[in-house]
mmCIF file of C-alpha atoms in Angstrom:
data_model
loop_
_atom_site.group_PDB
_atom_site.id
_atom_site.type_symbol
_atom_site.label_atom_id
_atom_site.label_comp_id
_atom_site.label_asym_id
_atom_site.label_seq_id
_atom_site.Cartn_x
_atom_site.Cartn_y
_atom_site.Cartn_z
ATOM 1 C CA ASP A 1 70.646 -23.929 75.688
ATOM 2 C CA THR A 2 71.165 -22.095 72.385
ATOM 3 C CA GLU A 3 68.930 -19.190 73.089
ATOM 4 C CA VAL A 4 69.308 -15.469 73.542
ATOM 5 C CA THR A 5 66.462 -13.998 75.544
ATOM 6 C CA GLN A 6 65.389 -10.370 75.586
ATOM 7 C CA THR A 7 63.031 -8.522 77.890
ATOM 8 C CA PRO A 8 60.695 -6.850 77.564
ATOM 9 C CA LYS A 9 59.183 -7.890 74.249
ATOM 10 C CA HIS A 10 57.492 -4.561 73.834
ATOM 11 C CA LEU A 11 58.194 -1.177 75.423
ATOM 12 C CA VAL A 12 56.397 2.114 75.106
ATOM 13 C CA MET A 13 58.106 5.120 76.679
ATOM 14 C CA GLY A 14 57.828 8.862 76.691
ATOM 15 C CA MET A 15 60.730 11.135 75.761
ATOM 16 C CA THR A 16 61.445 11.928 79.393
ATOM 17 C CA ASN A 17 61.405 8.348 80.678
ATOM 18 C CA LYS A 18 64.317 6.173 81.690
ATOM 19 C CA LYS A 19 64.055 2.513 80.821
ATOM 20 C CA SER A 20 66.327 -0.476 80.311
ATOM 21 C CA LEU A 21 66.420 -3.384 77.862
ATOM 22 C CA LYS A 22 67.816 -6.681 79.032
ATOM 23 C CA CYS A 23 69.538 -9.477 77.144
ATOM 24 C CA GLU A 24 70.681 -12.831 78.519
ATOM 25 C CA GLN A 25 72.459 -15.871 77.167
ATOM 26 C CA HIS A 26 73.794 -18.989 78.823
ATOM 27 C CA MET A 27 75.850 -20.388 75.936
ATOM 28 C CA GLY A 28 79.177 -19.207 77.390
ATOM 29 C CA HIS A 29 79.522 -16.627 74.649
ATOM 30 C CA ARG A 30 81.925 -13.821 75.447
ATOM 31 C CA ALA A 31 80.985 -11.419 72.625
ATOM 32 C CA MET A 32 77.622 -9.667 72.854
ATOM 33 C CA TYR A 33 76.056 -7.147 70.508
ATOM 34 C CA TRP A 34 73.308 -4.561 70.398
ATOM 35 C CA TYR A 35 71.649 -3.812 67.070
ATOM 36 C CA LYS A 36 68.900 -1.427 66.070
ATOM 37 C CA GLN A 37 66.572 -2.430 63.234
ATOM 38 C CA LYS A 38 64.100 -0.118 61.552
ATOM 39 C CA ALA A 39 61.269 -1.544 59.486
ATOM 40 C CA LYS A 40 62.360 -3.072 56.191
ATOM 41 C CA LYS A 41 65.999 -2.348 56.942
ATOM 42 C CA PRO A 42 68.932 -4.567 57.989
ATOM 43 C CA PRO A 43 70.175 -4.646 61.601
ATOM 44 C CA GLU A 44 72.435 -1.714 62.333
ATOM 45 C CA LEU A 45 75.251 -2.347 64.827
ATOM 46 C CA MET A 46 75.275 -0.165 67.916
ATOM 47 C CA PHE A 47 77.634 -1.678 70.424
ATOM 48 C CA VAL A 48 79.888 -4.720 70.839
ATOM 49 C CA TYR A 49 81.151 -6.118 74.128
ATOM 50 C CA SER A 50 84.044 -8.556 74.082
ATOM 51 C CA TYR A 51 84.908 -10.317 77.340
ATOM 52 C CA GLU A 52 82.656 -7.813 79.184
ATOM 53 C CA LYS A 53 84.552 -4.816 77.823
ATOM 54 C CA LEU A 54 83.052 -2.367 75.346
ATOM 55 C CA SER A 55 85.019 -2.884 72.131
ATOM 56 C CA ILE A 56 82.883 -1.098 69.535
ATOM 57 C CA ASN A 57 80.618 1.908 69.862
ATOM 58 C CA GLU A 58 79.269 2.835 66.439
ATOM 59 C CA SER A 59 78.957 6.536 67.303
ATOM 60 C CA VAL A 60 75.686 5.932 69.088
ATOM 61 C CA PRO A 61 74.096 8.951 70.839
ATOM 62 C CA SER A 62 74.714 9.129 74.555
ATOM 63 C CA ARG A 63 70.993 8.664 75.292
ATOM 64 C CA PHE A 64 71.776 4.982 74.724
ATOM 65 C CA SER A 65 74.037 3.584 77.421
ATOM 66 C CA PRO A 66 75.154 -0.075 77.297
ATOM 67 C CA GLU A 67 76.231 -2.165 80.255
ATOM 68 C CA CYS A 68 77.641 -5.662 80.529
ATOM 69 C CA PRO A 69 77.460 -6.582 84.229
ATOM 70 C CA ASN A 70 78.683 -10.152 83.627
ATOM 71 C CA SER A 71 79.396 -12.612 80.827
ATOM 72 C CA SER A 72 75.726 -13.663 80.507
ATOM 73 C CA LEU A 73 73.983 -10.329 80.712
ATOM 74 C CA LEU A 74 73.801 -7.261 78.508
ATOM 75 C CA ASN A 75 71.720 -4.191 79.261
ATOM 76 C CA LEU A 76 70.839 -1.163 77.221
ATOM 77 C CA HIS A 77 69.817 1.868 79.303
ATOM 78 C CA LEU A 78 67.590 4.391 77.590
ATOM 79 C CA HIS A 79 67.075 8.004 78.564
ATOM 80 C CA ALA A 80 65.558 11.035 76.840
ATOM 81 C CA LEU A 81 64.893 9.140 73.628
ATOM 82 C CA GLN A 82 63.403 10.641 70.524
ATOM 83 C CA PRO A 83 60.486 9.294 68.451
ATOM 84 C CA GLU A 84 62.938 8.385 65.682
ATOM 85 C CA ASP A 85 64.564 5.939 68.121
ATOM 86 C CA SER A 86 61.474 3.730 67.789
ATOM 87 C CA ALA A 87 62.682 0.411 66.352
ATOM 88 C CA LEU A 88 63.329 -3.230 67.065
ATOM 89 C CA TYR A 89 66.330 -3.558 69.304
ATOM 90 C CA LEU A 90 68.159 -6.844 68.844
ATOM 91 C CA CYS A 91 70.738 -8.495 71.037
ATOM 92 C CA ALA A 92 73.130 -11.087 69.689
ATOM 93 C CA SER A 93 75.956 -13.160 71.101
ATOM 94 C CA ARG A 94 78.864 -15.140 69.678
ATOM 95 C CA ARG A 95 81.549 -17.389 70.970
ATOM 96 C CA ALA A 96 84.614 -15.133 71.066
ATOM 97 C CA GLY A 97 88.167 -16.252 70.318
ATOM 98 C CA GLY A 98 87.501 -18.670 67.478
ATOM 99 C CA PRO A 99 84.852 -20.684 65.590
ATOM 100 C CA PRO A 100 82.018 -21.362 65.481
ATOM 101 C CA ASP A 101 81.363 -17.954 63.985
ATOM 102 C CA GLU A 102 77.624 -17.768 64.283
ATOM 103 C CA GLN A 103 75.981 -14.761 65.918
ATOM 104 C CA PHE A 104 72.839 -15.907 67.708
ATOM 105 C CA PHE A 105 70.134 -13.249 67.737
ATOM 106 C CA GLY A 106 67.410 -12.779 70.301
ATOM 107 C CA PRO A 107 63.795 -12.053 69.344
ATOM 108 C CA GLY A 108 64.229 -8.337 69.974
ATOM 109 C CA THR A 109 62.440 -5.658 71.970
ATOM 110 C CA ARG A 110 59.978 -3.555 70.017
ATOM 111 C CA LEU A 111 60.453 0.007 71.294
ATOM 112 C CA THR A 112 58.020 2.804 70.711
ATOM 113 C CA VAL A 113 58.945 6.314 71.821
ATOM 114 C CA LEU A 114 56.020 8.702 72.067
ATOM 115 C CA GLN B 1 84.175 -0.166 50.902
ATOM 116 C CA GLN B 2 82.532 -1.887 53.835
ATOM 117 C CA GLN B 3 79.232 -2.239 52.012
ATOM 118 C CA VAL B 4 77.509 -5.390 50.934
ATOM 119 C CA LYS B 5 75.101 -4.862 48.034
ATOM 120 C CA GLN B 6 72.128 -7.207 47.877
ATOM 121 C CA SER B 7 69.613 -7.766 45.101
ATOM 122 C CA PRO B 8 66.773 -8.021 44.375
ATOM 123 C CA GLN B 9 64.930 -6.005 47.056
ATOM 124 C CA SER B 10 61.895 -8.190 46.657
ATOM 125 C CA LEU B 11 61.263 -11.502 44.914
ATOM 126 C CA ILE B 12 58.145 -13.510 44.146
ATOM 127 C CA VAL B 13 58.553 -17.193 43.283
ATOM 128 C CA GLN B 14 56.020 -19.923 42.655
ATOM 129 C CA LYS B 15 55.952 -22.892 45.000
ATOM 130 C CA GLY B 16 58.466 -25.497 43.894
ATOM 131 C CA GLY B 17 60.594 -22.928 42.018
ATOM 132 C CA ILE B 18 64.128 -21.762 42.676
ATOM 133 C CA SER B 19 64.727 -18.546 44.600
ATOM 134 C CA ILE B 20 67.991 -16.766 43.933
ATOM 135 C CA ILE B 21 69.349 -13.793 45.907
ATOM 136 C CA ASN B 22 72.641 -12.166 45.060
ATOM 137 C CA CYS B 23 75.189 -10.187 47.050
ATOM 138 C CA ALA B 24 78.394 -8.398 46.125
ATOM 139 C CA TYR B 25 81.158 -6.857 48.195
ATOM 140 C CA GLU B 26 84.328 -4.849 47.786
ATOM 141 C CA ASN B 27 86.328 -5.343 50.956
ATOM 142 C CA THR B 28 88.791 -8.243 50.732
ATOM 143 C CA ALA B 29 89.095 -8.217 54.544
ATOM 144 C CA PHE B 30 85.774 -10.045 54.838
ATOM 145 C CA ASP B 31 86.367 -13.653 55.899
ATOM 146 C CA TYR B 32 82.945 -15.151 56.588
ATOM 147 C CA PHE B 33 79.687 -14.814 54.709
ATOM 148 C CA PRO B 34 76.435 -15.798 56.491
ATOM 149 C CA TRP B 35 72.864 -15.648 55.296
ATOM 150 C CA TYR B 36 70.161 -14.796 57.797
ATOM 151 C CA GLN B 37 66.429 -15.457 57.566
ATOM 152 C CA GLN B 38 64.039 -13.171 59.391
ATOM 153 C CA PHE B 39 60.306 -13.599 59.868
ATOM 154 C CA PRO B 40 58.141 -10.614 60.866
ATOM 155 C CA GLY B 41 58.468 -9.747 64.511
ATOM 156 C CA LYS B 42 61.397 -12.133 65.058
ATOM 157 C CA GLY B 43 65.135 -11.813 65.261
ATOM 158 C CA PRO B 44 67.329 -12.949 62.366
ATOM 159 C CA ALA B 45 68.310 -16.605 62.384
ATOM 160 C CA LEU B 46 71.380 -18.014 60.664
ATOM 161 C CA LEU B 47 70.432 -20.045 57.629
ATOM 162 C CA ILE B 48 73.741 -21.022 56.114
ATOM 163 C CA ALA B 49 77.253 -19.564 55.956
ATOM 164 C CA ILE B 50 80.409 -19.973 53.894
ATOM 165 C CA ARG B 51 84.117 -19.096 54.084
ATOM 166 C CA PRO B 52 85.910 -17.722 51.000
ATOM 167 C CA ASP B 53 88.075 -20.819 50.563
ATOM 168 C CA VAL B 54 84.956 -22.784 49.500
ATOM 169 C CA SER B 55 83.018 -22.155 46.276
ATOM 170 C CA GLU B 56 79.794 -23.811 47.262
ATOM 171 C CA LYS B 57 78.017 -25.045 50.366
ATOM 172 C CA LYS B 58 74.741 -26.948 50.476
ATOM 173 C CA GLU B 59 72.476 -27.586 53.417
ATOM 174 C CA GLY B 60 69.239 -29.270 52.453
ATOM 175 C CA ARG B 61 67.346 -27.002 50.040
ATOM 176 C CA PHE B 62 69.706 -24.066 50.646
ATOM 177 C CA THR B 63 72.951 -23.520 48.708
ATOM 178 C CA ILE B 64 75.476 -20.699 48.835
ATOM 179 C CA SER B 65 77.556 -20.175 45.703
ATOM 180 C CA PHE B 66 80.694 -18.107 46.268
ATOM 181 C CA ASN B 67 82.834 -16.466 43.562
ATOM 182 C CA LYS B 68 85.937 -15.021 45.251
ATOM 183 C CA SER B 69 87.424 -13.421 42.154
ATOM 184 C CA ALA B 70 84.155 -11.615 41.342
ATOM 185 C CA LYS B 71 83.503 -10.821 45.042
ATOM 186 C CA GLN B 72 80.003 -12.152 44.705
ATOM 187 C CA PHE B 73 77.947 -14.762 46.563
ATOM 188 C CA SER B 74 74.414 -15.958 46.199
ATOM 189 C CA LEU B 75 71.746 -17.945 48.000
ATOM 190 C CA HIS B 76 69.732 -20.514 46.118
ATOM 191 C CA ILE B 77 66.588 -21.992 47.638
ATOM 192 C CA MET B 78 65.515 -25.080 45.753
ATOM 193 C CA ASP B 79 61.897 -26.301 45.756
ATOM 194 C CA SER B 80 60.784 -23.074 47.412
ATOM 195 C CA GLN B 81 57.915 -23.427 49.886
ATOM 196 C CA PRO B 82 55.384 -20.897 51.241
ATOM 197 C CA GLY B 83 57.120 -21.320 54.663
ATOM 198 C CA ASP B 84 60.248 -19.852 53.096
ATOM 199 C CA SER B 85 58.490 -16.507 52.732
ATOM 200 C CA ALA B 86 60.628 -14.178 54.847
ATOM 201 C CA THR B 87 63.246 -11.461 54.578
ATOM 202 C CA TYR B 88 66.746 -12.683 53.775
ATOM 203 C CA PHE B 89 69.886 -10.779 54.648
ATOM 204 C CA CYS B 90 73.327 -11.596 53.361
ATOM 205 C CA ALA B 91 76.223 -10.419 55.504
ATOM 206 C CA ALA B 92 79.982 -10.313 55.598
ATOM 207 C CA ARG B 93 82.262 -10.336 58.595
ATOM 208 C CA ILE B 94 85.239 -8.077 59.051
ATOM 209 C CA ILE B 95 87.903 -10.190 60.712
ATOM 210 C CA GLN B 96 89.682 -7.399 62.577
ATOM 211 C CA GLY B 97 88.828 -6.519 66.161
ATOM 212 C CA ALA B 98 85.449 -7.620 67.471
ATOM 213 C CA GLN B 99 84.502 -9.084 64.110
ATOM 214 C CA LYS B 100 81.380 -7.159 63.249
ATOM 215 C CA LEU B 101 78.941 -8.150 60.536
ATOM 216 C CA VAL B 102 78.079 -5.901 57.613
ATOM 217 C CA PHE B 103 74.553 -6.633 56.329
ATOM 218 C CA GLY B 104 73.083 -6.313 52.889
ATOM 219 C CA GLN B 105 69.821 -4.388 52.542
ATOM 220 C CA GLY B 106 67.666 -7.478 52.554
ATOM 221 C CA THR B 107 65.380 -9.309 50.154
ATOM 222 C CA ARG B 108 61.737 -9.825 50.878
ATOM 223 C CA LEU B 109 60.898 -13.252 49.463
ATOM 224 C CA THR B 110 57.326 -14.316 48.804
ATOM 225 C CA ILE B 111 56.526 -17.885 47.721
ATOM 226 C CA ASN B 112 53.124 -18.154 46.094
ATOM 227 C CA PRO B 113 51.278 -21.434 46.702
#
């Protein structure tokens, strides 16, 4: 299984809603990533978890709250988002601690904030 | 200094031609240089990658050329096909800590039939 799955595929939420994005992988990867991608732009790193501990937070606003409940799961909790947060949210995973180096990306969740 | 500069922004190539996308970097702490291909509505997928101790890597129609002294690397797509039409991102990995990727701005490639 070389797949990163993300749910939901699409999400529409109001600025007062609370929602969560979910990412799952069963490749035994111990590094997991959240990226945000706006149209026609490269993925922009948000958070990195390494061995279930948050190792990088790229100064992301607190309305985005990541969680790594176990080595296979990564969540992104959303609260009080702004319309400019509308984007494709990508999850990726990588085998930590040595090669191979590849980051496997999921298909993303298309988020629209009204 | 952590930037990766990618050019061109968009590229149109005839079917059967060679597509060439270039990237340049400044940070010598980068140790791994992947290229990702992304189709609309999909996540990026690794196409090919190279380490700086190798000057060229070929996988099928895709070749990375790497010039360590010039801090430049490029992707060549031989015999380009309409199915290659996608956005291509070069990237570079910072080896320290959690090893994050720094992406170029992307190239939208269109292969005309």
